[in-house]
Amino acid sequence: MKKVKEPVSIYYSRPQLIKLKESLMASIEREEDIEVLRNCAELLHLELDSDDPLSMDASEWESLRDTPLPYCFSNEELEKEIEESEKSGWANDDDVNTFIDQWKNLR
């Protein structure tokens, strides 16, 4: 007579499950290989958006390796950019401070 197979999780205690989750999360945090991360996402049945950077294949990521990051400024260039942005009138100081306060309260 065969026994009904029970899920393995029944035999794990709560602390063991927490430890396993923490170990998995730490391992994923350290991982830098996009293919490994994509495989993890598939195993966890995560749906990746087409705009999601993980949807790029390894060759696309490799081609970006030596591409300069956008908006990399020297201190002088940054000051000039800030000054021009302030002159543009897109937002005044009150708008910016309100936005920063809202952003800080999201935590």
Coordinates of C-alpha atoms in Angstrom, one line a residue:
M1 CA 0.0 0.0 0.0
K2 CA 1.4 3.4 -1.0
K3 CA 1.2 6.4 1.2
V4 CA -0.1 9.8 0.0
K5 CA 2.9 12.0 -0.7
E6 CA 2.9 15.1 1.5
P7 CA 4.6 18.3 0.5
V8 CA 8.1 18.5 1.9
S9 CA 7.3 21.9 3.5
I10 CA 5.2 20.0 6.1
Y11 CA 8.5 18.7 7.5
Y12 CA 10.2 22.1 7.8
S13 CA 9.8 24.1 10.9
R14 CA 9.0 27.9 10.6
P15 CA 12.6 28.9 11.6
Q16 CA 14.0 26.5 8.9
L17 CA 11.7 28.1 6.3
I18 CA 12.8 31.6 7.3
K19 CA 16.5 30.6 7.2
L20 CA 16.0 29.1 3.7
K21 CA 14.2 32.2 2.4
E22 CA 17.0 34.5 3.8
S23 CA 19.6 32.3 2.3
L24 CA 17.9 32.4 -1.1
M25 CA 17.5 36.2 -1.0
A26 CA 21.1 36.7 0.0
S27 CA 22.3 34.4 -2.8
I28 CA 20.1 36.3 -5.4
E29 CA 21.4 39.6 -4.1
R30 CA 25.0 38.5 -4.7
E31 CA 24.3 37.1 -8.2
E32 CA 25.4 39.1 -11.1
D33 CA 24.8 36.7 -14.0
I34 CA 21.7 37.9 -15.8
E35 CA 20.9 34.4 -17.1
V36 CA 21.0 32.9 -13.6
L37 CA 18.7 35.7 -12.4
R38 CA 16.4 35.1 -15.3
N39 CA 16.3 31.4 -14.5
C40 CA 15.4 32.2 -10.9
A41 CA 12.6 34.5 -12.0
E42 CA 11.2 31.7 -14.2
L43 CA 11.4 29.2 -11.3
L44 CA 9.5 31.6 -9.1
H45 CA 6.9 32.1 -11.9
L46 CA 7.6 35.9 -12.0
E47 CA 6.1 37.6 -15.0
L48 CA 8.7 39.9 -16.6
D49 CA 7.4 43.0 -18.4
S50 CA 8.8 43.5 -21.9
D51 CA 10.2 46.9 -20.7
D52 CA 11.9 45.1 -17.8
P53 CA 15.8 45.1 -18.2
L54 CA 15.8 41.4 -17.4
S55 CA 14.1 40.8 -20.8
M56 CA 17.4 41.7 -22.5
D57 CA 19.6 38.8 -23.4
A58 CA 23.3 38.5 -22.3
S59 CA 24.7 39.8 -25.6
E60 CA 22.6 43.0 -25.3
W61 CA 23.9 43.5 -21.7
E62 CA 27.5 42.9 -22.9
S63 CA 27.1 45.5 -25.6
L64 CA 26.2 48.0 -22.9
R65 CA 29.3 47.3 -20.8
D66 CA 31.4 50.1 -22.1
T67 CA 28.6 52.6 -22.8
P68 CA 28.9 55.7 -20.7
L69 CA 26.0 56.2 -18.3
P70 CA 23.6 59.0 -19.2
Y71 CA 23.9 62.2 -17.1
C72 CA 27.5 61.6 -15.9
F73 CA 28.6 65.1 -15.1
S74 CA 31.7 66.7 -13.7
N75 CA 31.0 68.9 -10.7
E76 CA 31.1 72.0 -13.0
E77 CA 28.8 70.4 -15.6
L78 CA 26.4 69.4 -12.8
E79 CA 26.3 72.9 -11.4
K80 CA 25.6 74.3 -14.9
E81 CA 22.9 71.6 -15.5
I82 CA 21.2 72.5 -12.2
E83 CA 21.4 76.2 -13.0
E84 CA 19.8 75.7 -16.4
S85 CA 17.1 73.4 -15.0
E86 CA 16.2 76.0 -12.4
K87 CA 16.0 78.7 -15.1
S88 CA 13.8 76.6 -17.3
G89 CA 10.9 77.1 -14.8
W90 CA 9.7 73.5 -14.8
A91 CA 9.4 73.6 -11.0
N92 CA 10.0 76.2 -8.4
D93 CA 11.6 75.6 -5.0
D94 CA 8.3 75.0 -3.3
D95 CA 7.3 72.3 -5.9
V96 CA 10.7 70.6 -5.4
N97 CA 10.5 70.7 -1.6
T98 CA 7.0 69.3 -1.7
F99 CA 8.1 66.5 -4.0
I100 CA 11.1 65.7 -1.7
D101 CA 8.8 65.6 1.4
Q102 CA 6.4 63.3 -0.4
W103 CA 9.3 61.1 -1.5
K104 CA 10.7 60.9 2.1
N105 CA 7.3 59.9 3.4
L106 CA 7.1 56.9 1.1
R107 CA 9.4 54.9 3.3

